[in-house]
Short mmCIF file of C-alpha atoms and ligand atoms in Angstrom, two decimals:
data_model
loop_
_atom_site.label_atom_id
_atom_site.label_comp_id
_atom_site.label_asym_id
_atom_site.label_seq_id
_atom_site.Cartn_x
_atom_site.Cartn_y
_atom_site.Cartn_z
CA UNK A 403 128.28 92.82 164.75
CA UNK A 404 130.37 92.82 161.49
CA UNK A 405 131.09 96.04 159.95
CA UNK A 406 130.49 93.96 156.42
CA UNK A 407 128.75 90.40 156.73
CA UNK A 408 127.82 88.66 153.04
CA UNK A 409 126.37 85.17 152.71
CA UNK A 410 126.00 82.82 149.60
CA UNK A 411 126.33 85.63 147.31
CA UNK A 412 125.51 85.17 143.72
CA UNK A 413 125.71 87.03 140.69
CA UNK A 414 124.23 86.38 137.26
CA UNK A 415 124.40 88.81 135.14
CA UNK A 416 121.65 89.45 132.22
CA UNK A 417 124.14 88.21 129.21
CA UNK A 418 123.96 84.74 131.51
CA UNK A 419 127.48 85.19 132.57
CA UNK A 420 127.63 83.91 135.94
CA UNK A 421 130.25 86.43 137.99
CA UNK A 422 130.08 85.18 141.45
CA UNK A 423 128.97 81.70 142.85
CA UNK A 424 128.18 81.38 146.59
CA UNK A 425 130.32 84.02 147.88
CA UNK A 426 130.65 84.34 151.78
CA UNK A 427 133.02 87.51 153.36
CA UNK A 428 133.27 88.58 156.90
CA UNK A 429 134.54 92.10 157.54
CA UNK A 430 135.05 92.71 161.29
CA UNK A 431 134.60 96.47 162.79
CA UNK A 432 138.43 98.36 162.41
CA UNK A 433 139.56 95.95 160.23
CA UNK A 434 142.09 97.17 157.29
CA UNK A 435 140.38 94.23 154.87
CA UNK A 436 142.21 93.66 151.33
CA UNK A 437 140.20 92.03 148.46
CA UNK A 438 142.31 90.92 146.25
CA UNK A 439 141.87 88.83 143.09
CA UNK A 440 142.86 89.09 139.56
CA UNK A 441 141.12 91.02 137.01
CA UNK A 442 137.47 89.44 136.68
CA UNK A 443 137.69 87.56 139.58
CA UNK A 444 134.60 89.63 140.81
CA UNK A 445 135.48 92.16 142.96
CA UNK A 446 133.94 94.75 141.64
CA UNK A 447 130.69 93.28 141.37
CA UNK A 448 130.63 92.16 145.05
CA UNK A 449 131.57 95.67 145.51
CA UNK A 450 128.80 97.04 143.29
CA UNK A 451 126.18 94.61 145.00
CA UNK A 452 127.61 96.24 149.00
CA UNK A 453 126.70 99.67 147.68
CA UNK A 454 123.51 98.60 145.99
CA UNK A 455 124.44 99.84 142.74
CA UNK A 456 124.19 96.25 141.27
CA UNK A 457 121.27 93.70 141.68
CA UNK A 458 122.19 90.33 143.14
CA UNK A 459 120.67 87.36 142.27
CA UNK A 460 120.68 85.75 145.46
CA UNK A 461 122.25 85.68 149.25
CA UNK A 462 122.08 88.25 151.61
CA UNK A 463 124.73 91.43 152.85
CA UNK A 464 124.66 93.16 155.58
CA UNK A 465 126.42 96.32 156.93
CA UNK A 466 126.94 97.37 160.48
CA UNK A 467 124.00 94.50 161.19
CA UNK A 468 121.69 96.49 158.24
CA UNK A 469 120.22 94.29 155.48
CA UNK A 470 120.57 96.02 152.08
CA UNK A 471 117.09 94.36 151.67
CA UNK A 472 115.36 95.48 154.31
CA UNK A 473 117.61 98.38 155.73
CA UNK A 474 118.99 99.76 152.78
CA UNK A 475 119.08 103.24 154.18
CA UNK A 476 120.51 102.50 156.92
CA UNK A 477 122.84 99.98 155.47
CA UNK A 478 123.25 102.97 153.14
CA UNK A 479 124.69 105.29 155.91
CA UNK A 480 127.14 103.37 157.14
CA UNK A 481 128.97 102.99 153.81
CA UNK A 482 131.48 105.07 152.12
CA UNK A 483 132.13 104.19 148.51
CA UNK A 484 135.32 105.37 146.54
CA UNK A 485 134.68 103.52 143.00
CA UNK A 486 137.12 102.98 140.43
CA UNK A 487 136.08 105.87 137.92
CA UNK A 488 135.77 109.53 138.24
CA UNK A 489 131.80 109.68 138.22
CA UNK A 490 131.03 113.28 139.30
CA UNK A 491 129.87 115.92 137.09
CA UNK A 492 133.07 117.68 135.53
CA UNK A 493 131.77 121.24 135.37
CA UNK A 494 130.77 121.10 138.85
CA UNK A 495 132.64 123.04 141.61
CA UNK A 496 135.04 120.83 144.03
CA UNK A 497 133.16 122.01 147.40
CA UNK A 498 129.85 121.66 145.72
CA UNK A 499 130.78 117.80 144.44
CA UNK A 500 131.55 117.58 148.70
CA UNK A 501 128.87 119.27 150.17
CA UNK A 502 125.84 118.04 148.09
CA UNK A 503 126.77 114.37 148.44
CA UNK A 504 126.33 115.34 152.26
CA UNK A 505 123.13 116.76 151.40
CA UNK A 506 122.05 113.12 149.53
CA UNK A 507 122.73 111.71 153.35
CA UNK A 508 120.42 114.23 154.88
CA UNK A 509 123.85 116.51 156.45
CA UNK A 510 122.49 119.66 157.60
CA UNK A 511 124.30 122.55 155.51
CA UNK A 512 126.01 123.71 158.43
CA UNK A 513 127.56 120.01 159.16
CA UNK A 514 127.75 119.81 155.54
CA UNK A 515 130.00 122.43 155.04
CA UNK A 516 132.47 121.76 158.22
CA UNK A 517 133.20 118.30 156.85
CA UNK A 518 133.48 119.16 153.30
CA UNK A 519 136.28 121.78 154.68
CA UNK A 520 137.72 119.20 157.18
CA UNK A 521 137.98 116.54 154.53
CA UNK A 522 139.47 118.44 151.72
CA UNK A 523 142.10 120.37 154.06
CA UNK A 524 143.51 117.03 155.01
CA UNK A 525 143.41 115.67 151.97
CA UNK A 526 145.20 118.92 150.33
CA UNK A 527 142.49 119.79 148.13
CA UNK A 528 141.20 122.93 150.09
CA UNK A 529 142.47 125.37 147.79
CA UNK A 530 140.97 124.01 145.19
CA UNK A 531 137.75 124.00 146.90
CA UNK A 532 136.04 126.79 143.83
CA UNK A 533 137.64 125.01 140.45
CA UNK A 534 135.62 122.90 138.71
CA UNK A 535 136.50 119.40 138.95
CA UNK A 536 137.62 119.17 135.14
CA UNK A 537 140.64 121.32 136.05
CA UNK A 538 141.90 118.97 138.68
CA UNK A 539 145.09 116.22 137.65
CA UNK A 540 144.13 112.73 137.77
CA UNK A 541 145.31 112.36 141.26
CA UNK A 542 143.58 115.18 142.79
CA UNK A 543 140.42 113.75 141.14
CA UNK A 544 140.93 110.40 143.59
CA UNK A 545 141.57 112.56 146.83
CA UNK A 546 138.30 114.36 145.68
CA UNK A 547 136.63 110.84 145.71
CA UNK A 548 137.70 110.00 149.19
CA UNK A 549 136.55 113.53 150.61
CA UNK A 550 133.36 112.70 148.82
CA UNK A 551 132.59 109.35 150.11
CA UNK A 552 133.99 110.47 153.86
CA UNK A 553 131.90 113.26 154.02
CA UNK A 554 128.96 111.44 156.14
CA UNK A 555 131.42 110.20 158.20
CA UNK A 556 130.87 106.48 156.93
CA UNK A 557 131.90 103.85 159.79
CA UNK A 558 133.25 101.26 156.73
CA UNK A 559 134.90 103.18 153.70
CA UNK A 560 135.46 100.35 150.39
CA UNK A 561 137.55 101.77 147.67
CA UNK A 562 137.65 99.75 144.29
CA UNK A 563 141.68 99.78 143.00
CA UNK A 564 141.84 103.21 144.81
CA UNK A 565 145.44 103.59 143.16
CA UNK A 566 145.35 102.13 139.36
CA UNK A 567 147.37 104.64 137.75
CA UNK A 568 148.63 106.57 140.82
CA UNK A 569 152.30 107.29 140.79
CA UNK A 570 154.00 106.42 143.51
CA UNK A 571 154.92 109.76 145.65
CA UNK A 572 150.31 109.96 145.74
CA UNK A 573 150.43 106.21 146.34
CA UNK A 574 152.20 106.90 149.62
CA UNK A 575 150.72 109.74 150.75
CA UNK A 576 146.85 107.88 150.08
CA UNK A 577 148.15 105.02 152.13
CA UNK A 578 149.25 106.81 154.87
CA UNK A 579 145.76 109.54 154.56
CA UNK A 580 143.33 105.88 154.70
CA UNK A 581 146.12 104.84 157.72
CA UNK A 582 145.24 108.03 159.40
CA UNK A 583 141.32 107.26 159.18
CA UNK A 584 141.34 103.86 159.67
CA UNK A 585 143.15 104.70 163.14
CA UNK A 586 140.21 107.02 163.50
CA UNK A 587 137.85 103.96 163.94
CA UNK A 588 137.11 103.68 159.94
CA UNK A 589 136.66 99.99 158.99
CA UNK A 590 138.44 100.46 155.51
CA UNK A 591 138.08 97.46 152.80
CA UNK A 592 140.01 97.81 149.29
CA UNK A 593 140.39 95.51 146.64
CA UNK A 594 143.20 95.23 144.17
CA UNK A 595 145.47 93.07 141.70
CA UNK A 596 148.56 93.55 143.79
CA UNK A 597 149.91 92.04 146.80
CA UNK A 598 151.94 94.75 147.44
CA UNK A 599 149.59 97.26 147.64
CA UNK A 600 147.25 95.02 150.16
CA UNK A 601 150.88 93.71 151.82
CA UNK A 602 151.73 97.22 153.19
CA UNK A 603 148.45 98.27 154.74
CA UNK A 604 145.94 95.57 155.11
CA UNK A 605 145.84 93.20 157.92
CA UNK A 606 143.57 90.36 157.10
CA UNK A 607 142.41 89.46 153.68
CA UNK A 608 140.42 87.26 151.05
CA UNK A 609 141.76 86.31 148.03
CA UNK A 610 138.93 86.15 145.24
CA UNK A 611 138.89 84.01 142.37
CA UNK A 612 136.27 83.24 139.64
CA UNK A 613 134.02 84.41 141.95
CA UNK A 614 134.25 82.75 145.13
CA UNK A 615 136.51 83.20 147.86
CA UNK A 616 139.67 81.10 147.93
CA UNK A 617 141.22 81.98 150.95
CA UNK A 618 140.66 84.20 154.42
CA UNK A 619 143.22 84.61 156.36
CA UNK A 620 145.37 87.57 158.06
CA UNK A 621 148.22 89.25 155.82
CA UNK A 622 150.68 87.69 158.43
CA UNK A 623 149.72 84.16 157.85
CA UNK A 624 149.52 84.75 154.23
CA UNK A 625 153.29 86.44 154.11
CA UNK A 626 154.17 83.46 156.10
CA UNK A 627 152.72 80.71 153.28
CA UNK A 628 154.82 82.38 150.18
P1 LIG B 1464 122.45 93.52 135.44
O1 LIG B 1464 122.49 92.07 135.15
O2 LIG B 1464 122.93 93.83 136.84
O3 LIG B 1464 121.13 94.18 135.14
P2 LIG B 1464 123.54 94.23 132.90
O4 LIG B 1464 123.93 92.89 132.40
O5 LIG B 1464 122.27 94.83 132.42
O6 LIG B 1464 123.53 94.23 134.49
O7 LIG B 1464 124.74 95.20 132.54
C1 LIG B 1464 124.93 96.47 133.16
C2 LIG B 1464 125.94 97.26 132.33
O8 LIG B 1464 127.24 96.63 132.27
C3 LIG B 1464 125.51 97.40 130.90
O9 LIG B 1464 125.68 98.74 130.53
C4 LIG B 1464 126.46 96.49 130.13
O10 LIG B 1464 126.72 97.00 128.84
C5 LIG B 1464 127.72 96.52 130.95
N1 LIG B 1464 128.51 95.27 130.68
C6 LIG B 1464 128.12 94.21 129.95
N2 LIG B 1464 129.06 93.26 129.94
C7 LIG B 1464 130.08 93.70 130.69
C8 LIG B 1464 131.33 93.15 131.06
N3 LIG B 1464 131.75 91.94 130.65
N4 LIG B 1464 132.13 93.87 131.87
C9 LIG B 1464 131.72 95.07 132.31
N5 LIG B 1464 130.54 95.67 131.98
C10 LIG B 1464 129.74 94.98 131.17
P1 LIG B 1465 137.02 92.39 139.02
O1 LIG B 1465 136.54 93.63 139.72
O2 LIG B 1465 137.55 91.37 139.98
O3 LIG B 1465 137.98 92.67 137.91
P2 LIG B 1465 134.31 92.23 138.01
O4 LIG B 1465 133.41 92.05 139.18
O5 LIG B 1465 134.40 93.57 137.39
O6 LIG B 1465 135.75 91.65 138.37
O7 LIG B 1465 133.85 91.23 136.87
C1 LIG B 1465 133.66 89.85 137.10
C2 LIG B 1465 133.25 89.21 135.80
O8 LIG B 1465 131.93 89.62 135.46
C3 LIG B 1465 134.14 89.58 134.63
O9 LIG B 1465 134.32 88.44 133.84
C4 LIG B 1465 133.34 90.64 133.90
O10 LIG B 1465 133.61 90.65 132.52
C5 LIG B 1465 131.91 90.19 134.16
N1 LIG B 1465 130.97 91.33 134.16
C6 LIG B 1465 131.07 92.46 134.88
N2 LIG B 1465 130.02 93.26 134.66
C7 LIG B 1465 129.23 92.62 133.78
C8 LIG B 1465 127.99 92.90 133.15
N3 LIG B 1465 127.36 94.02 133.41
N4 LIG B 1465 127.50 91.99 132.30
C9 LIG B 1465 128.13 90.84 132.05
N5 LIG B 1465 129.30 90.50 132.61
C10 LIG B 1465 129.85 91.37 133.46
#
């Protein structure tokens, strides 16, 4: 099974604006899977339909073989999301933001707690663990994302431009942190607007484009086109 199969996705949204038309996306299990697209292409929608956070109007997804119609908490499980904006509360404590987003996927506290400390240790932020999340820099605020979204241990983590306004020195080190996990056995899908980015760490990818895929291919036989 796929670790991300979607068929004849499409997206209307209520305004009438139609965002993506018939979109079909294979995602096999390991895979290091770039979206790319330019901005408004729809990658954040197909994004925001995989996580359920956005209806679709019609097609199907699955994750790991789950339905997000008829398996949604299953489908659920297997998924790790890292969106694009900081959405956790800003007065809450760094290990709490962790732990109770293991508690949403049913963690006990003890298992809770051991990956929340596992997580943020490798992703430097274990210090930090008791400050509120409103005292963190910009960049610890993404790490804090990914040690959110890993903390169920996910078997597909999708990040949506995980490093729009990163400088470069955190740019590295994230790259070589989603490396580490995808070695792990994490299937690991991003999107972005730039080559580079999907050029240095992806190995296949699908190029998006007013909302339909435009081309599938791996990076290699891309690099080899240009
Ligand atoms: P749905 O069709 O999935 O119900 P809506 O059309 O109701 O979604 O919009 C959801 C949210 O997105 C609303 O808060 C809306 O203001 C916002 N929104 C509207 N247009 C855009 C746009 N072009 N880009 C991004 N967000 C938008
Ligand atoms: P990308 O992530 O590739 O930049 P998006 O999926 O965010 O693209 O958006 C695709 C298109 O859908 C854009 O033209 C955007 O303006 C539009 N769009 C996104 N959200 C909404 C919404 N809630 N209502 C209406 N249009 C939207």
């Amino acid at each position: 099974i796929a670790a991300l199969s979607i068929s004849g996705l499409h997206k209307t949204y209520s305004n009438g604006f139609v965002a993506l038309r018939g979109l079909d996306l294979v995602v096999r299990q390991g895979d290091f899977f770039a979206l790319l697209g330019p901005n408004g292409a729809g990658k954040s929608t197909t994004i925001g339909i995989t996580s359920s956070l956005v209806n679709k109007s019609a097609g199907s997804v699955s994750i790991f073989g789950h339905s997000i119609d008829s398996e949604l908490s299953k489908a659920k499980k297997c998924l790790g999301l890292v969106p694009q904006e900081f959405n956790f509360n800003q007065f809450e404590k760094v290990i709490d933001i962790v732990t109770n987003q293991a508690g949403y996927y049913g963690l006990p506290r003890k298992k809770a707690l051991k990956n929340a400390e596992k997580y943020l240790r490798q992703l430097g932020l274990w210090e930090k663990r008791d400050d509120i999340s409103r005292a963190l820099s910009g960049g610890m605020k993404r790490r804090l994302m990914i040690a959110r979204a890993l903390v169920h241990e996910p078997k597909l983590l999708i990040l949506d431009e995980p490093t729009a306004g990163v400088d470069i020195e955190l740019r590295r080190s994230m790259w070589s942190f989603l490396e580490s996990i995808n070695a792990q056995g994490v299937t690991i899908i991003l999107t972005t607007h730039y080559l580079e980015e999907a050029e240095s760490l992806c190995r296949n990818i699908a190029i998006i484009d007013k909302g339909e895929i435009i081309e599938n291919t791996s990076m290699r036989t891309l690099l080899s086109k240009l």
